[in-house]
CSV table of C-alpha atoms in Angstrom, one decimal:
chain,number,residue,atom,x,y,z
A,1,LYS,CA,-1.2,-29.8,-4.9
A,2,ASN,CA,-0.7,-26.2,-3.6
A,3,GLU,CA,2.7,-24.9,-4.5
A,4,VAL,CA,3.1,-23.6,-0.9
A,5,GLU,CA,2.0,-25.7,2.1
A,6,GLN,CA,1.8,-24.3,5.7
A,7,SER,CA,1.3,-26.0,8.9
A,8,PRO,CA,-0.4,-25.9,11.2
A,9,GLN,CA,-3.5,-24.3,10.0
A,10,ASN,CA,-4.7,-23.2,13.6
A,11,LEU,CA,-2.6,-22.9,16.7
A,12,THR,CA,-3.5,-21.9,20.0
A,13,ALA,CA,-0.7,-21.2,22.6
A,14,GLN,CA,-0.3,-20.0,26.1
A,15,GLU,CA,1.4,-16.8,26.5
A,16,GLY,CA,5.2,-17.3,26.8
A,17,GLU,CA,5.3,-20.4,24.7
A,18,PHE,CA,7.7,-20.8,21.8
A,19,ILE,CA,5.9,-21.2,18.6
A,20,THR,CA,6.8,-22.6,15.2
A,21,ILE,CA,5.0,-22.3,12.0
A,22,ASN,CA,6.5,-24.2,8.9
A,23,CYS,CA,6.2,-23.6,5.3
A,24,SER,CA,7.2,-26.0,2.5
A,25,TYR,CA,7.1,-25.0,-1.3
A,26,SER,CA,7.6,-27.0,-4.5
A,27,VAL,CA,8.4,-24.1,-7.0
A,28,GLY,CA,11.8,-22.7,-7.7
A,29,ILE,CA,11.8,-19.4,-5.8
A,30,SER,CA,14.0,-16.2,-5.9
A,31,ALA,CA,12.6,-15.1,-2.3
A,32,LEU,CA,10.3,-16.4,0.5
A,33,HIS,CA,8.4,-13.9,2.5
A,34,TRP,CA,6.5,-14.1,5.8
A,35,LEU,CA,3.5,-12.1,6.2
A,36,GLN,CA,1.4,-11.3,9.3
A,37,GLN,CA,-2.3,-10.3,8.9
A,38,HIS,CA,-4.4,-8.9,12.0
A,39,PRO,CA,-8.2,-9.3,12.3
A,40,GLY,CA,-9.7,-6.7,10.3
A,41,GLY,CA,-6.2,-5.0,9.6
A,42,GLY,CA,-3.7,-4.6,6.8
A,43,ILE,CA,-1.0,-7.2,6.1
A,44,VAL,CA,2.4,-6.4,7.3
A,45,SER,CA,5.6,-8.0,5.7
A,46,LEU,CA,7.7,-9.5,8.6
A,47,PHE,CA,10.5,-11.0,6.6
A,48,MET,CA,12.1,-11.6,3.2
A,49,LEU,CA,14.4,-14.5,3.0
A,50,SER,CA,16.5,-15.8,0.1
A,51,SER,CA,19.0,-17.9,2.4
A,52,GLY,CA,19.8,-18.3,6.2
A,53,LYS,CA,18.3,-16.8,8.9
A,54,LYS,CA,16.8,-13.4,9.9
A,55,LYS,CA,15.9,-12.1,13.5
A,56,HIS,CA,13.7,-9.1,14.4
A,57,GLY,CA,13.0,-8.9,17.9
A,58,ARG,CA,11.2,-12.0,19.1
A,59,LEU,CA,10.4,-13.2,15.7
A,60,ILE,CA,13.0,-15.5,13.8
A,61,ALA,CA,12.7,-16.8,10.3
A,62,THR,CA,14.8,-19.6,8.6
A,63,ILE,CA,15.0,-21.1,5.2
A,64,ASN,CA,16.6,-24.1,3.9
A,65,ILE,CA,16.8,-23.8,0.0
A,66,GLN,CA,17.8,-27.3,-0.6
A,67,GLU,CA,14.8,-28.9,1.5
A,68,LYS,CA,12.4,-25.9,0.0
A,69,HIS,CA,11.5,-25.5,3.6
A,70,SER,CA,11.0,-22.3,5.8
A,71,SER,CA,10.1,-21.9,9.5
A,72,LEU,CA,8.9,-19.0,11.3
A,73,HIS,CA,9.4,-18.8,15.1
A,74,ILE,CA,8.2,-16.5,17.9
A,75,THR,CA,9.8,-16.7,21.2
A,76,ALA,CA,8.1,-15.6,24.6
A,77,SER,CA,4.7,-15.3,22.8
A,78,HIS,CA,2.3,-12.6,23.6
A,79,PRO,CA,-1.4,-12.1,23.1
A,80,ARG,CA,-0.7,-9.3,20.7
A,81,ASP,CA,1.0,-11.9,18.5
A,82,SER,CA,-2.2,-13.3,17.6
A,83,ALA,CA,-2.8,-13.0,13.9
A,84,VAL,CA,-2.8,-15.2,10.7
A,85,TYR,CA,0.6,-15.7,9.4
A,86,ILE,CA,1.1,-16.4,5.6
A,87,CYS,CA,4.1,-17.7,3.9
A,88,ALA,CA,4.6,-16.5,0.3
A,89,VAL,CA,7.1,-17.5,-2.2
A,90,GLU,CA,8.2,-15.4,-5.3
A,91,SER,CA,8.8,-17.6,-8.3
A,92,ASN,CA,12.1,-17.4,-10.1
A,93,THR,CA,10.3,-17.6,-13.3
A,94,GLY,CA,7.5,-15.0,-14.4
A,95,ASN,CA,7.1,-12.4,-11.7
A,96,GLN,CA,4.5,-14.8,-9.9
A,97,PHE,CA,3.7,-15.2,-6.1
A,98,TYR,CA,2.3,-18.2,-4.6
A,99,PHE,CA,0.7,-18.0,-1.0
A,100,GLY,CA,0.0,-20.5,1.7
A,101,THR,CA,-3.3,-20.8,3.2
A,102,GLY,CA,-2.3,-19.2,6.3
A,103,THR,CA,-1.7,-20.2,10.0
A,104,SER,CA,-4.2,-18.7,12.4
A,105,LEU,CA,-2.5,-18.2,15.8
A,106,THR,CA,-4.1,-17.3,19.2
A,107,VAL,CA,-2.0,-16.7,22.0
A,108,ILE,CA,-4.0,-16.9,25.4
A,109,PRO,CA,-2.9,-14.6,28.5
B,1,ASP,CA,22.8,12.1,-3.6
B,2,GLY,CA,19.9,13.3,-5.6
B,3,GLY,CA,17.4,10.6,-6.9
B,4,ILE,CA,14.1,9.1,-6.8
B,5,THR,CA,12.9,6.9,-3.8
B,6,GLN,CA,9.8,4.6,-3.8
B,7,SER,CA,9.0,2.4,-0.7
B,8,PRO,CA,8.6,-0.2,0.2
B,9,LYS,CA,9.9,-2.4,-2.6
B,10,TYR,CA,7.3,-5.2,-1.8
B,11,LEU,CA,3.9,-4.3,-0.7
B,12,PHE,CA,1.0,-6.7,0.3
B,13,ARG,CA,-2.7,-5.8,0.9
B,14,LYS,CA,-6.0,-7.5,1.4
B,15,GLU,CA,-8.4,-7.4,-1.5
B,16,GLY,CA,-10.8,-4.5,-1.2
B,17,GLN,CA,-8.5,-2.2,0.7
B,18,ASN,CA,-6.9,1.1,-0.5
B,19,VAL,CA,-3.1,1.5,-0.7
B,20,THR,CA,-0.8,4.4,-1.0
B,21,LEU,CA,2.5,4.1,-2.8
B,22,SER,CA,4.9,6.8,-2.0
B,23,CYS,CA,7.5,8.4,-4.4
B,24,GLU,CA,9.7,11.3,-3.4
B,25,GLN,CA,12.2,13.1,-5.5
B,26,ASN,CA,15.1,15.6,-4.7
B,27,LEU,CA,16.0,16.3,-8.1
B,28,ASN,CA,14.0,19.6,-8.2
B,29,HIS,CA,12.1,18.1,-11.2
B,30,ASP,CA,8.7,19.8,-12.0
B,31,ALA,CA,7.0,16.7,-13.9
B,32,MET,CA,6.5,13.4,-12.1
B,33,TYR,CA,4.8,10.3,-13.5
B,34,TRP,CA,3.3,7.0,-12.2
B,35,TYR,CA,3.3,4.0,-14.4
B,36,ARG,CA,2.3,0.4,-14.1
B,37,GLN,CA,4.1,-2.7,-15.6
B,38,ASP,CA,2.7,-6.1,-15.9
B,39,PRO,CA,4.7,-9.3,-16.8
B,40,GLY,CA,5.5,-9.4,-20.3
B,41,GLN,CA,4.2,-5.8,-21.1
B,42,GLY,CA,5.6,-2.4,-21.2
B,43,LEU,CA,5.0,0.6,-19.2
B,44,ARG,CA,1.6,2.1,-19.0
B,45,LEU,CA,0.9,5.7,-17.8
B,46,ILE,CA,-1.5,6.0,-15.0
B,47,TYR,CA,-1.0,9.6,-14.0
B,48,TYR,CA,1.2,12.5,-14.5
B,49,SER,CA,1.8,15.7,-12.9
B,50,GLN,CA,3.7,18.9,-14.4
B,51,ILE,CA,3.3,21.2,-11.6
B,52,VAL,CA,2.2,21.4,-7.9
B,53,ASN,CA,-1.6,21.0,-7.4
B,54,ASP,CA,-2.2,19.9,-10.9
B,55,PHE,CA,-2.2,16.4,-12.6
B,56,GLN,CA,-3.5,14.7,-15.5
B,57,LYS,CA,-5.0,11.2,-16.3
B,58,GLY,CA,-2.8,8.7,-18.2
B,59,ASP,CA,-3.9,5.9,-20.2
B,60,ILE,CA,-5.1,3.7,-17.3
B,61,ALA,CA,-6.3,6.1,-14.5
B,62,GLU,CA,-9.2,4.4,-13.7
B,63,GLY,CA,-9.2,3.0,-10.3
B,64,TYR,CA,-6.3,5.1,-9.0
B,65,SER,CA,-5.8,8.5,-7.6
B,66,VAL,CA,-2.9,10.9,-6.9
B,67,SER,CA,-2.1,14.2,-5.3
B,68,ARG,CA,0.7,16.8,-5.8
B,69,GLU,CA,0.8,19.0,-2.8
B,70,LYS,CA,4.6,19.5,-2.8
B,71,LYS,CA,7.2,19.3,-5.6
B,72,GLU,CA,9.0,16.7,-4.2
B,73,SER,CA,6.1,14.1,-3.6
B,74,PHE,CA,3.6,12.3,-5.9
B,75,PRO,CA,1.8,9.6,-3.9
B,76,LEU,CA,-0.4,7.2,-5.8
B,77,THR,CA,-3.4,5.6,-4.4
B,78,VAL,CA,-4.6,2.3,-5.6
B,79,THR,CA,-8.2,2.1,-4.8
B,80,SER,CA,-10.5,-0.8,-4.4
B,81,ALA,CA,-12.0,0.0,-7.8
B,82,GLN,CA,-9.0,-1.0,-9.4
B,83,LYS,CA,-9.9,-4.5,-10.8
B,84,ASN,CA,-6.4,-6.0,-11.1
B,85,PRO,CA,-4.1,-4.1,-8.5
B,86,THR,CA,-1.4,-6.5,-8.6
B,87,ALA,CA,1.4,-5.2,-10.6
B,88,PHE,CA,5.0,-3.4,-10.3
B,89,TYR,CA,4.8,0.2,-10.0
B,90,LEU,CA,7.2,2.7,-11.3
B,91,CYS,CA,7.6,6.3,-10.5
B,92,ALA,CA,9.5,8.9,-12.7
B,93,SER,CA,10.3,12.6,-12.9
B,94,SER,CA,11.8,14.7,-15.4
B,95,ILE,CA,12.6,18.4,-16.1
B,96,ILE,CA,10.2,19.9,-18.5
B,97,GLY,CA,11.6,21.2,-21.6
B,98,ALA,CA,14.7,19.2,-21.5
B,99,GLY,CA,14.3,16.5,-23.9
B,100,ASP,CA,11.8,14.7,-21.6
B,101,THR,CA,14.4,12.3,-20.1
B,102,GLN,CA,12.8,10.7,-17.4
B,103,TYR,CA,14.6,9.2,-14.0
B,104,PHE,CA,13.0,6.4,-12.4
B,105,GLY,CA,12.7,5.0,-9.0
B,106,PRO,CA,13.4,1.6,-8.0
B,107,GLY,CA,9.9,0.5,-8.2
B,108,THR,CA,7.2,-1.1,-5.6
B,109,ARG,CA,5.8,-4.4,-6.3
B,110,LEU,CA,2.3,-4.5,-5.1
B,111,THR,CA,0.7,-7.9,-4.6
B,112,VAL,CA,-3.1,-8.2,-3.5
B,113,LEU,CA,-4.3,-11.3,-1.7
């Protein structure tokens, strides 16, 4: 069993739709990161969370430490949001990261 | 306030991509250093520079490159040739001839997917 599970694996949405990507983890963590990877491009860190909720533009990330679950929401989705979104958790023992397999998002105009 | 800055605190990259870590100091120090720290290990010297436009290899320079075009800045490039780039990278600076006390930045945690 993977330490980090993401769903869905693939997601296609119409422009303007509200999008949710989920992440569940099984290890104790000091922080959770949401990353964005564009085709052929580098990786951008969108959020680092240890509790609660953060918002940046149309992106919102939430985390529930008790339930070991986080969600990434995109409001009013746009084709430029098309990318792979990766959930990564930083273990609270041993300086280790665990990564989800990523969610491939395609937003159609 | 004087000090050493490294940014970002966390950096993620795809395997096979080069990445450059920044280090800036406004302490007017001549010497700057780059170290790598792996879990359970001490610091290992990658490169150091004692003067602008000059730098020397440390113990584990392979797969890394640096430049020192300005006294204040000593960027480190982790190239795709570095076999195990995931690590915590610390930058430091010192006054040459003042007991070699080094002042450290906050570090950058690089993780390669």
